DNA sequence: CATGAAATGATCGACGTCTATCATCTCGCA
DNA sequence: TGCGAGATGATAGACGTCGATCATTTCATG
């Protein structure tokens, strides 16, 4: 009734432990016939290698490396904090997390960093990728050298990595559009103001596209203004938003799909509270939390960085162990937060990622 | 640089391995002075017991038992499917999941089942609890016998369990209210129809209370009809909903906080599609997915049963190992699904929980 | 039939911990 | 001074696997 060991498998296959081991660990030098009998015994007994005993024996620690964009604020800071928070927990499972910052939004710098990586000190790599030929090539080299690669948040293209963990940004944009439509129920007319960082960013483009799709749907399309480009800069955002909110006709809804929302929130706070537009924006930060609490905005769409980190680690572990990755692990569903379903803020220590304070 | 072993601790403390082991495993018979030195060495070296080596040595497998309400449909079926899906995955981590059904909504039957449990074949218990004296007492006995108890979905009271995993139903109801307010933007007047299973259910009561709080808030309260009691029965639900939708004035929003939504959806499908009310309901099922896709409803609030199961297992493991439970593990934030952010449906095999098909 | 390569068996010492046993040492106290 | 209880040390054998080494068997080939 208890779990069979490799010894049991060997006995069942009528071979020695050594031969069963040769098959299991693909050491070669086994006759086809014997190999078949061992595999059959494994199947029949439902043998599963005891990964923990194996790791103990071979003194294995999983060295996983994360390449994350630098940045002390906003989403990447949360991603980094989530990673550092996982570090001590995963240590108990022999997972050692190496963490390296690379310049944000810079495919060349990312490629440099990837090219500098040696496969021997890395059992798995998670990277906020970019769709660039050099990045793809650097990843191809690493994978050829046996390093599993997980793309995180931003994909490198289906061919360039083993697994992708991230949200569906088109779906996020469509969901924002859907919420905006909901807020224009009862046949109310509206004018939607989209704000993005830059159309050069793939995720922003996807969100905008999703928004437009839904606004254009159905018998009563909603009108949209041209998208503002705030370049993820709070000051610029504030100036643009202030002006746009004063325009006539005023927008009835605002969807900000990039960063720098602090500026937008300041502009909203200064504007007349009555008849403020419906506002949806991205990422749960101290500022957006506060804005929700103060009824300055309505919805925050969040990428759940902590979940993305956890999923990436689980995927890397599965890849390193040669196991199947559970279905749906990489498809992170963006969370919608309104005023009353916002999880408690992480403590200051966790948020800063400083676990040694 | 590598992780210290108990051998290292013993050497650093100037005692033998045997004494260090006596301290670590509280076997007694150690002088206070020695014990202090061992503890100090543990602290200084940052020693952490290698749980996997320890489990290997003592042939430990975690026997966790789940008591879930019976029922082939709806939420509990999803909870059960999620549990069975975790079973093979957790087996690799020496976690053995025993699973037992108890009659739903029956505190006495639950207490019977709990009283029948023997602590020796159970290293941890997760249970969809109820706030009843007998249940509390049965749980108290088990905990006194060293069995950690996690309440799942429905709490047993803060004193009666070690940990609670579940959603904040008041917050869920408030969020539904918030969405309904959002759908009545621009000063539109409205009439909200709440539907629950039974006011006897704590979660339904909490959701209703949350809804009412938010509807009553602010300078422009929204009116609500008396709550209908559908008793989680689709047929009854359909009849009640059909009648309510035809009333004059018709409701502008419907919030169904219980089960049996199939009936509500059928009633909506039969009603005039133009000017249908805004609809929010609970639990992502095949029916609610379909209704989202067909634009019959607007929002589905989901408890994320798979996440609740995973959190319960993680909590049980941490309790069994005497580790701290990560912050925020038990507080499941309910998910809001609109038409475009609904995760892919689990395959038929997964949904049925039948993994051997 | 001898030869050599390929296949197989047997076994050892790790890995870090647990459980157990037995021998030895250190005291206070009679 | 000697006794006994309590504290400590030393060590063995497991847990299931890995990575070796070395000896033995099998078998096609010349």
XYZ file of C-alpha atoms (C1' of nucleotides) in Angstrom:
774
model
C 0.000 0.000 0.000
C 2.862 2.355 0.607
C 4.684 4.069 -2.165
C 7.002 1.820 -4.130
C 10.705 2.563 -4.150
C 13.102 2.090 -6.978
C 14.128 -1.108 -5.256
C 10.582 -2.388 -5.686
C 10.618 -1.397 -9.322
C 13.851 -3.260 -9.902
C 12.492 -6.360 -8.244
C 9.263 -6.189 -10.230
C 11.195 -5.793 -13.463
C 13.503 -8.636 -12.559
C 16.623 -6.503 -12.796
C 19.032 -5.128 -10.269
C 18.713 -1.767 -8.579
C 21.651 -0.583 -10.635
C 19.907 -1.257 -13.905
C 16.682 0.354 -12.798
C 18.712 3.368 -11.763
C 20.446 3.436 -15.142
C 17.070 3.576 -16.826
C 15.553 6.119 -14.485
C 18.453 8.506 -14.782
C 19.153 7.817 -18.446
C 22.721 6.781 -17.829
C 22.777 4.573 -20.932
C 24.232 1.132 -21.430
C 20.980 -0.714 -20.928
C 19.549 -3.234 -23.378
C 16.288 -2.186 -24.977
C 14.565 -5.213 -23.587
C 15.596 -4.453 -20.013
C 14.717 -0.817 -20.367
C 11.251 -1.736 -21.574
C 10.735 -4.037 -18.605
C 11.805 -1.356 -16.174
C 9.541 1.240 -17.737
C 6.703 -1.227 -17.652
C 7.324 -1.908 -13.975
C 7.411 1.820 -13.264
C 4.110 2.198 -15.003
C 2.548 -0.803 -13.379
C 3.572 0.088 -9.859
C 2.894 3.763 -10.369
C 6.364 4.538 -9.194
C 7.231 8.192 -8.693
C 10.726 9.157 -7.772
C 10.963 10.697 -4.329
C 12.150 14.099 -5.401
C 13.128 15.134 -1.917
C 15.275 12.094 -1.284
C 16.854 12.580 -4.693
C 17.610 16.223 -4.034
C 19.007 15.354 -0.652
C 21.277 12.778 -2.146
C 22.624 14.883 -4.942
C 22.842 17.941 -2.750
C 20.742 19.766 -5.243
C 19.588 23.308 -4.702
C 17.586 24.966 -7.412
C 19.320 28.153 -8.443
C 16.657 30.245 -10.101
C 17.549 33.614 -11.479
C 15.167 36.501 -12.036
C 15.920 39.400 -14.328
C 13.597 42.228 -13.427
C 13.479 45.768 -14.722
C 14.909 48.325 -12.326
C 12.660 50.928 -10.756
C 11.878 51.967 -7.211
C 8.242 52.659 -7.782
C 5.135 51.173 -9.215
C 4.655 47.770 -10.658
C 8.213 46.552 -10.933
C 8.893 47.490 -7.352
C 5.913 45.386 -6.303
C 7.144 42.542 -8.458
C 10.536 42.759 -6.834
C 9.044 42.948 -3.342
C 6.950 39.869 -4.050
C 10.041 38.028 -5.225
C 12.035 38.932 -2.155
C 9.132 37.930 0.051
C 9.125 34.478 -1.534
C 12.822 33.999 -1.036
C 12.866 32.853 2.595
C 9.787 30.711 2.101
C 11.185 28.868 -0.875
C 14.515 28.362 0.836
C 12.908 25.551 2.789
C 12.264 23.825 -0.530
C 15.884 24.133 -1.638
C 15.085 26.997 -3.963
C 17.656 29.734 -4.099
C 16.503 32.903 -5.772
C 19.076 35.107 -7.465
C 17.799 38.473 -8.436
C 19.246 40.918 -10.881
C 18.017 44.257 -12.114
C 18.260 45.387 -15.689
C 17.382 48.770 -17.177
C 13.666 49.000 -17.847
C 12.271 49.057 -21.363
C 15.658 48.415 -22.930
C 15.821 45.278 -25.030
C 19.500 45.781 -25.840
C 20.506 46.029 -22.209
C 18.384 42.972 -21.477
C 20.106 41.066 -24.263
C 23.488 42.094 -22.834
C 22.517 40.769 -19.434
C 21.231 37.524 -20.922
C 24.349 37.009 -22.980
C 26.458 37.417 -19.873
C 24.650 34.587 -18.082
C 26.495 31.339 -17.589
C 24.298 28.250 -17.574
C 26.258 26.515 -14.824
C 25.067 28.831 -12.065
C 21.461 28.878 -13.131
C 18.930 26.051 -13.049
C 16.170 28.237 -14.378
C 15.574 31.749 -15.544
C 12.592 34.047 -15.246
C 12.721 37.252 -17.171
C 10.521 40.207 -17.981
C 11.202 39.775 -21.648
C 10.905 41.773 -24.817
C 10.231 40.712 -28.358
C 13.616 41.419 -29.856
C 15.818 39.246 -32.070
C 18.834 39.552 -29.804
C 16.815 38.668 -26.730
C 15.316 35.716 -28.544
C 18.738 34.523 -29.585
C 20.202 34.881 -26.108
C 17.282 32.923 -24.686
C 17.696 30.269 -27.351
C 21.304 29.777 -26.337
C 20.418 29.390 -22.672
C 17.640 26.948 -23.425
C 19.947 24.968 -25.679
C 22.298 24.752 -22.727
C 19.526 23.261 -20.659
C 18.289 26.283 -18.743
C 14.480 26.464 -18.605
C 13.187 29.936 -19.378
C 9.991 31.493 -18.117
C 8.859 34.815 -19.519
C 7.225 36.960 -16.888
C 4.743 39.808 -17.406
C 6.092 40.557 -20.881
C 6.467 37.707 -23.315
C 9.371 36.991 -25.607
C 7.301 35.179 -28.180
C 6.021 31.618 -27.964
C 9.142 30.149 -29.555
C 11.615 31.935 -27.343
C 10.666 30.575 -23.926
C 9.358 27.462 -22.254
C 6.491 29.100 -20.458
C 4.801 32.435 -20.099
C 3.287 33.887 -16.965
C 1.282 37.035 -17.362
C -2.077 38.592 -17.869
C -4.062 38.849 -21.035
C -3.805 42.574 -21.670
C -6.312 42.587 -24.464
C -8.767 41.008 -22.042
C -7.858 43.565 -19.391
C -8.587 46.390 -21.822
C -11.826 44.766 -22.868
C -12.808 44.382 -19.241
C -12.127 48.054 -18.620
C -14.313 48.808 -21.617
C -17.007 46.550 -20.249
C -16.931 48.322 -16.904
C -17.169 51.651 -18.640
C -20.162 50.459 -20.615
C -21.685 49.260 -17.378
C -21.244 52.753 -15.963
C -23.107 54.152 -18.951
C -26.130 51.985 -18.407
C -29.629 53.094 -19.142
C -28.671 54.451 -22.541
C -26.549 57.275 -21.149
C -24.271 58.868 -23.694
C -20.617 59.106 -22.919
C -17.166 60.157 -23.954
C -14.253 57.986 -22.952
C -10.749 59.272 -22.382
C -8.006 56.666 -22.762
C -4.603 57.438 -21.299
C -1.572 55.286 -21.905
C 2.152 55.508 -21.246
C 3.380 55.028 -24.733
C 2.023 53.178 -27.744
C 5.469 51.632 -28.048
C 4.661 49.383 -25.080
C 2.985 46.226 -26.183
C 0.833 45.868 -23.064
C -0.483 49.420 -23.362
C -1.307 48.889 -27.010
C -3.154 45.674 -26.207
C -5.180 47.297 -23.470
C -6.125 50.195 -25.706
C -7.134 47.837 -28.460
C -9.301 45.879 -26.027
C -10.953 49.044 -24.806
C -11.746 50.180 -28.328
C -13.155 46.821 -29.289
C -15.696 46.868 -26.529
C -16.612 50.529 -26.868
C -17.363 49.961 -30.542
C -19.477 46.876 -29.901
C -23.194 46.587 -30.070
C -25.933 48.893 -31.187
C -24.866 51.819 -28.993
C -21.160 52.453 -29.405
C -19.474 54.760 -26.926
C -17.356 57.565 -28.253
C -13.705 57.796 -27.318
C -11.280 60.688 -27.363
C -7.817 60.235 -28.848
C -5.536 58.504 -26.368
C -3.272 60.714 -24.301
C 0.349 59.683 -23.868
C 1.460 60.340 -20.322
C 4.767 58.497 -20.694
C 4.295 56.962 -17.254
C 5.260 60.320 -15.798
C 3.107 61.637 -12.935
C 3.843 65.314 -13.648
C 3.002 65.041 -17.299
C -0.015 62.920 -16.424
C -1.272 65.545 -14.013
C -0.984 68.345 -16.542
C -2.661 66.355 -19.303
C -5.423 65.093 -17.058
C -6.162 68.475 -15.579
C -6.652 69.939 -19.007
C -8.691 67.020 -20.282
C -11.031 67.081 -17.293
C -11.802 70.753 -17.903
C -12.624 70.275 -21.558
C -16.120 70.690 -22.876
C -17.688 68.253 -23.343
C -15.971 66.651 -20.371
C -15.121 62.950 -20.520
C -17.605 60.723 -18.720
C -15.032 57.991 -18.200
C -11.262 57.772 -17.967
C -9.219 54.634 -18.479
C -5.569 54.945 -17.644
C -3.679 51.882 -18.776
C -0.150 52.895 -17.858
C 1.788 54.170 -14.886
C 2.085 57.606 -13.320
C -1.438 57.517 -11.997
C -0.433 59.570 -9.032
C -0.678 62.540 -11.344
C -4.113 61.554 -12.553
C -5.321 61.136 -8.993
C -4.038 64.571 -8.026
C -5.852 66.095 -10.967
C -9.037 64.294 -9.950
C -8.721 65.489 -6.388
C -8.487 69.066 -7.550
C -11.428 68.790 -9.900
C -15.035 69.268 -8.909
C -16.172 66.178 -6.995
C -19.701 66.265 -8.318
C -20.001 64.694 -11.716
C -16.456 63.380 -11.802
C -15.986 60.826 -14.571
C -15.957 57.128 -13.949
C -12.294 56.181 -13.590
C -10.526 52.886 -14.127
C -6.780 52.515 -13.872
C -4.115 49.905 -13.465
C -2.122 48.568 -10.543
C -2.870 48.558 -6.874
C -0.421 51.005 -5.317
C -0.603 53.090 -2.158
C -1.883 55.945 -4.293
C -4.553 53.980 -6.079
C -5.660 52.369 -2.815
C -6.057 55.756 -1.283
C -7.921 57.049 -4.308
C -10.350 54.146 -4.091
C -10.914 54.838 -0.421
C -11.594 58.484 -1.160
C -14.017 57.696 -3.985
C -11.796 59.504 -6.457
C -11.662 56.489 -8.725
C -13.894 53.486 -9.238
C -11.880 50.493 -10.310
C -8.305 49.334 -10.132
C -7.218 46.567 -12.480
C -4.338 44.687 -10.978
C -1.807 42.264 -12.387
C -1.280 40.513 -9.069
C 2.513 40.572 -9.066
C 2.739 38.252 -6.082
C 0.770 35.634 -7.951
C 2.879 36.090 -11.035
C 6.032 35.513 -9.014
C 4.578 32.441 -7.358
C 3.438 31.055 -10.694
C 6.836 31.671 -12.260
C 8.558 29.862 -9.403
C 6.158 26.944 -9.605
C 6.694 26.739 -13.338
C 10.469 26.836 -12.993
C 10.354 24.109 -10.376
C 8.185 21.927 -12.571
C 10.430 22.497 -15.570
C 13.551 21.766 -13.544
C 12.026 18.545 -12.223
C 10.769 17.575 -15.656
C 7.203 17.554 -14.428
C 4.136 18.774 -16.247
C 3.053 22.308 -15.492
C -0.451 22.427 -14.006
C -3.079 23.703 -16.394
C -3.833 27.381 -16.189
C -0.797 28.216 -14.077
C 0.521 30.934 -16.351
C -2.729 32.622 -17.279
C -3.084 35.232 -14.575
C -6.560 36.702 -14.463
C -6.285 40.391 -13.699
C -8.050 41.342 -10.498
C -10.705 44.041 -10.345
C -10.653 46.040 -7.163
C -13.382 48.344 -6.059
C -13.460 50.181 -2.811
C -14.589 47.209 -0.779
C -12.653 44.262 -2.106
C -9.161 45.563 -1.788
C -6.897 43.222 0.150
C -5.040 44.581 3.131
C -1.952 46.520 2.178
C 1.269 44.614 2.697
C 3.244 45.846 5.649
C 5.894 48.459 5.028
C 8.600 45.833 5.462
C 7.090 43.521 2.895
C 6.379 46.344 0.496
C 9.949 47.487 0.548
C 11.142 43.965 0.045
C 13.413 44.474 2.981
C 13.028 41.341 5.017
C 16.038 41.832 7.195
C 14.944 45.058 8.823
C 28.356 29.561 2.972
C 26.172 26.531 2.664
C 23.366 25.767 5.014
C 24.478 24.583 8.433
C 23.470 21.124 9.595
C 22.604 20.032 13.063
C 26.131 18.687 13.238
C 27.430 22.222 12.716
C 25.114 23.509 15.410
C 26.344 20.907 17.861
C 29.961 21.781 17.126
C 29.282 25.497 17.488
C 27.518 24.925 20.786
C 30.299 22.695 22.022
C 28.005 19.743 22.599
C 27.530 16.426 20.876
C 25.128 15.805 18.033
C 22.998 13.780 20.427
C 22.501 16.700 22.778
C 21.709 19.119 19.985
C 19.171 16.615 18.738
C 17.681 16.288 22.210
C 17.155 20.026 22.298
C 15.828 20.328 18.777
C 13.280 17.587 19.232
C 12.479 18.383 22.846
C 13.376 14.962 24.087
C 14.261 16.274 27.552
C 17.075 15.378 29.844
C 19.246 18.332 28.891
C 20.731 20.781 31.386
C 19.412 24.315 31.082
C 22.873 25.612 30.390
C 23.433 23.244 27.473
C 20.024 23.902 26.058
C 20.683 27.627 26.106
C 23.964 27.166 24.268
C 22.328 25.017 21.615
C 19.548 27.497 21.073
C 22.048 30.283 20.841
C 24.046 28.355 18.247
C 20.889 27.699 16.245
C 20.131 31.377 16.301
C 23.663 32.436 15.484
C 24.123 30.059 12.574
C 20.614 30.614 11.326
C 20.064 26.889 11.380
C 16.846 25.608 9.846
C 16.016 21.962 10.026
C 15.931 20.313 6.622
C 12.308 19.357 6.659
C 12.641 17.031 3.695
C 15.498 15.069 5.202
C 13.585 14.913 8.469
C 10.442 13.664 6.779
C 12.433 11.117 4.830
C 14.014 9.832 7.968
C 10.885 9.504 10.006
C 8.893 8.216 7.034
C 6.438 10.952 7.580
C 3.508 11.527 5.281
C 1.085 14.297 6.070
C -2.398 12.857 6.343
C -4.739 15.766 5.831
C -8.444 15.241 5.961
C -11.086 17.402 4.334
C -14.710 17.387 5.374
C -16.748 18.914 2.588
C -20.491 19.249 2.210
C -21.992 16.796 -0.238
C -23.568 17.994 -3.448
C -23.035 17.260 -7.107
C -23.601 20.755 -8.336
C -22.499 24.299 -7.785
C -19.910 25.579 -5.433
C -19.235 22.512 -3.321
C -18.740 20.412 -6.407
C -16.137 22.886 -7.596
C -14.487 22.836 -4.203
C -14.357 19.070 -4.308
C -12.996 19.048 -7.859
C -10.269 21.489 -6.862
C -9.337 19.281 -3.939
C -9.130 16.158 -6.057
C -7.067 18.024 -8.626
C -4.552 18.941 -5.937
C -4.264 15.399 -4.691
C -1.764 14.019 -7.218
C 0.290 17.203 -7.166
C 0.649 17.258 -3.412
C 1.489 13.580 -3.306
C 4.984 14.523 -4.447
C 5.297 16.564 -1.263
C 4.273 13.652 0.955
C 0.794 15.053 1.418
C -1.985 12.538 1.456
C -5.443 13.980 1.121
C -8.349 12.120 2.640
C -11.695 13.394 1.598
C -15.028 12.850 3.207
C -18.467 14.187 2.421
C -20.937 15.286 5.038
C -24.541 16.402 4.592
C -24.671 20.059 3.597
C -25.992 22.717 5.958
C -26.336 20.273 8.816
C -24.335 21.203 11.881
C -25.423 18.113 13.787
C -24.289 15.740 11.071
C -21.023 17.644 10.853
C -20.538 17.326 14.594
C -21.221 13.590 14.321
C -18.566 13.240 11.656
C -16.086 15.257 13.668
C -16.709 13.257 16.802
C -16.025 10.074 14.898
C -12.584 11.229 13.841
C -9.575 9.607 15.432
C -6.574 11.867 15.814
C -4.058 9.151 14.978
C -4.951 8.976 11.299
C -5.122 12.684 10.761
C -2.274 15.208 10.835
C -4.541 18.072 9.972
C -8.170 18.801 9.299
C -9.888 21.222 6.964
C -13.592 21.607 7.327
C -16.419 23.687 5.967
C -17.531 24.539 9.433
C -20.575 25.900 11.174
C -20.963 27.982 14.268
C -22.495 25.437 16.556
C -21.594 24.472 20.111
C -21.256 20.787 19.283
C -19.045 21.506 16.313
C -16.923 23.830 18.400
C -16.554 21.198 21.074
C -15.627 18.455 18.623
C -13.019 20.728 17.077
C -11.691 21.619 20.502
C -11.162 17.949 21.284
C -9.271 17.349 18.054
C -7.078 20.376 18.567
C -6.387 19.333 22.125
C -5.231 16.018 20.693
C -2.794 17.873 18.474
C -4.682 18.008 15.212
C -4.466 21.432 13.535
C -7.823 22.633 12.268
C -8.464 24.943 9.337
C -11.945 26.263 8.719
C -12.713 26.545 5.046
C -15.312 28.796 3.382
C -17.479 28.863 6.483
C -15.874 29.699 9.792
C -16.388 28.003 13.118
C -15.563 31.051 15.170
C -12.112 32.419 15.912
C -11.673 30.312 19.030
C -12.660 27.038 17.465
C -9.971 26.683 14.777
C -6.346 27.468 14.117
C -6.873 29.250 10.843
C -9.639 30.397 8.567
C -9.582 30.427 4.791
C -12.424 32.176 3.085
C -13.742 35.315 1.562
C -15.052 38.364 3.300
C -18.723 38.090 2.455
C -19.608 41.484 3.791
C -16.989 42.909 1.433
C -18.360 40.826 -1.415
C -21.825 42.225 -0.822
C -20.457 45.740 -0.570
C -18.604 45.238 -3.814
C -21.765 44.076 -5.512
C -23.434 47.205 -4.183
C -20.590 49.304 -5.478
C -20.909 47.780 -8.941
C -24.619 48.417 -8.891
C -24.022 52.035 -7.945
C -21.522 52.252 -10.773
C -24.203 51.015 -13.145
C -26.465 53.790 -11.936
C -24.002 56.525 -12.711
C -25.014 59.949 -13.877
C -27.672 60.289 -11.237
C -29.898 57.597 -12.680
C -32.525 56.358 -10.312
C -32.798 52.701 -9.628
C -34.470 49.866 -7.845
C -32.379 46.988 -6.676
C -33.646 43.449 -6.296
C -31.670 41.280 -3.860
C -32.105 37.522 -4.058
C -30.673 35.152 -1.504
C -30.944 31.472 -0.695
C -31.986 31.756 2.882
C -31.358 34.329 5.574
C -30.361 31.414 7.786
C -27.085 31.169 5.909
C -24.457 33.377 7.400
C -22.713 34.135 4.096
C -25.946 35.185 2.449
C -26.831 37.424 5.365
C -23.412 39.042 5.238
C -23.641 39.701 1.535
C -27.072 41.219 1.878
C -25.909 43.414 4.702
C -22.960 44.591 2.608
C -25.205 45.369 -0.304
C -27.560 47.394 1.857
C -24.739 49.330 3.451
C -23.465 50.557 0.126
C -26.853 51.233 -1.385
C -27.711 53.424 1.597
C -24.432 55.332 1.464
C -23.910 58.858 0.286
C -26.207 61.617 -0.776
C -28.099 59.546 -3.353
C -29.203 56.268 -1.818
C -30.489 53.583 -4.122
C -33.782 51.946 -3.302
C -33.940 48.216 -2.753
C -36.831 45.796 -2.912
C -37.329 43.243 -0.152
C -34.981 40.314 -0.638
C -36.413 37.249 -2.338
C -35.640 33.835 -0.874
C -34.944 31.370 -3.639
C -33.712 28.613 -1.309
C -30.932 27.818 -3.746
C -33.505 26.097 -5.911
C -33.412 26.848 -9.655
C -37.103 26.172 -10.226
C -38.203 28.421 -7.403
C -35.647 30.981 -8.482
C -37.001 30.992 -12.008
C -40.559 31.508 -10.899
C -39.667 34.284 -8.473
C -37.384 36.030 -10.943
C -39.843 35.858 -13.791
C -42.472 37.544 -11.697
C -40.105 40.150 -10.287
C -38.790 41.108 -13.705
C -42.297 41.766 -14.947
C -43.224 43.995 -12.051
C -43.808 47.678 -12.478
C -41.618 49.475 -11.764
C -39.119 46.858 -12.924
C -35.880 46.434 -11.007
C -32.899 48.149 -12.597
C -30.438 45.798 -10.938
C -30.496 42.294 -9.565
C -28.010 40.854 -7.100
C -28.302 37.153 -6.490
C -26.132 36.090 -3.609
C -27.016 32.436 -3.372
C -27.190 29.385 -5.596
C -29.751 28.227 -8.130
C -28.828 30.952 -10.572
C -29.629 28.692 -13.469
C -33.257 29.612 -12.822
C -32.490 33.316 -12.755
C -30.613 33.045 -16.026
C -33.491 31.234 -17.679
C -35.871 33.920 -16.557
C -33.544 36.587 -17.930
C -33.253 34.787 -21.237
C -37.014 34.763 -21.594
C -37.408 38.413 -20.679
C -37.131 41.292 -23.120
C -33.451 41.786 -23.895
C -33.704 45.559 -24.243
C -33.576 47.293 -20.903
C -32.732 44.183 -18.953
C -31.539 45.027 -15.449
C -27.919 45.036 -14.478
C -27.234 41.628 -12.979
C -24.597 40.477 -10.542
C -24.487 36.972 -9.131
C -22.190 34.560 -7.390
C -20.004 31.662 -8.504
C -18.495 30.914 -11.849
C -20.341 27.864 -13.149
C -20.988 26.634 -16.659
C -24.318 28.429 -16.525
C -22.969 31.724 -15.301
C -20.125 31.581 -17.825
C -22.583 31.088 -20.600
C -24.786 33.877 -19.321
C -21.809 36.237 -19.288
C -20.957 35.274 -22.838
C -24.536 35.902 -23.948
C -24.698 39.283 -22.221
C -27.526 38.079 -20.016
C -25.668 39.083 -16.882
C -22.919 41.581 -16.143
C -20.784 40.370 -13.277
C -19.978 37.135 -11.579
C -18.469 37.278 -8.112
C -16.415 34.189 -7.494
C -14.983 32.610 -4.363
C -12.120 30.953 -6.200
C -12.514 27.476 -4.719
C -9.217 26.284 -6.181
C -7.391 29.032 -4.373
C -9.222 28.282 -1.157
C -8.183 24.644 -1.365
C -4.576 25.573 -2.085
C -4.523 28.046 0.788
C -6.019 25.501 3.173
C -3.382 22.944 2.206
C -0.580 25.455 2.593
C -1.925 26.466 5.978
C -2.215 22.863 7.138
C 1.327 22.146 6.020
C 2.644 25.189 7.841
C 0.729 24.265 10.980
C 1.941 20.668 10.832
C 5.529 21.817 10.422
C 5.180 24.401 13.166
C 6.005 27.175 10.751
C 4.440 30.596 10.544
C 1.597 31.007 8.085
C 2.406 33.611 5.422
C 0.530 36.853 5.872
C -2.678 37.172 3.952
C -2.881 33.486 3.069
C -6.381 32.968 4.363
C -7.999 36.166 3.179
C -9.283 35.212 -0.249
C -10.267 38.223 -2.284
C -13.377 37.382 -4.274
C -12.832 37.669 -8.010
C -14.983 39.815 -10.250
C -15.570 38.354 -13.663
C -16.996 40.257 -16.549
C -17.435 38.890 -20.016
C -13.803 39.360 -20.977
C -11.809 38.352 -17.936
C -13.174 34.921 -17.345
C -10.480 32.275 -17.143
C -10.723 29.269 -19.419
C -13.152 26.670 -18.179
C -11.483 23.668 -16.592
C -11.632 20.581 -18.729
C -14.485 18.176 -18.184
C -12.100 15.771 -16.468
C -10.872 18.348 -14.020
C -14.343 19.695 -13.389
C -15.657 16.291 -12.500
C -12.739 15.708 -10.221
C -12.228 12.420 -11.978
C -8.550 12.281 -12.686
C -8.400 8.643 -13.515
C -10.672 8.743 -16.512
C 36.273 -21.577 -29.266
C 38.529 -17.522 -27.748
C 37.912 -12.551 -27.556
C 36.161 -8.296 -26.403
C 32.491 -5.198 -26.017
C 28.186 -4.533 -24.051
C 25.080 -5.381 -20.406
C 24.208 -6.361 -15.851
C 24.795 -7.064 -10.854
C 26.565 -5.922 -6.375
C 27.824 -2.767 -3.293
C 29.654 1.560 -1.030
C 29.461 6.040 0.920
C 27.261 10.000 0.763
C 22.919 13.521 1.788
C 20.657 15.403 6.772
C 17.756 13.737 9.992
C 15.525 10.520 13.393
C 15.294 6.968 16.880
C 17.522 4.082 19.764
C 20.938 2.039 22.730
C 24.768 1.953 25.615
C 28.750 3.815 27.758
C 30.729 7.415 30.235
C 31.020 11.535 32.937
C 29.629 14.861 36.634
C 27.442 15.954 40.447
C 25.195 16.289 45.093
C 24.484 13.762 48.955
C 24.712 10.158 52.368
C 34.524 8.192 49.807
C 31.241 5.949 47.305
C 26.665 5.826 45.326
C 23.143 6.878 42.141
C 20.659 9.999 39.265
C 21.012 12.934 35.746
C 23.490 14.710 31.851
C 26.198 13.869 28.017
C 28.703 11.475 24.309
C 29.285 8.043 20.778
C 27.498 5.488 17.441
C 24.462 2.514 14.577
C 20.955 1.757 11.283
C 17.356 3.460 8.922
C 14.786 6.704 5.086
C 15.144 6.677 -0.717
C 18.140 8.214 -3.983
C 22.568 9.345 -6.393
C 26.946 8.671 -8.400
C 30.496 5.745 -8.349
C 33.451 1.491 -8.908
C 34.383 -3.086 -9.901
C 33.182 -7.733 -10.917
C 30.595 -10.764 -13.492
C 27.699 -12.426 -17.228
C 26.036 -12.487 -22.036
C 26.627 -12.572 -26.770
C 28.053 -11.639 -31.479
C 32.138 -12.002 -34.048
C 36.180 -13.616 -36.034
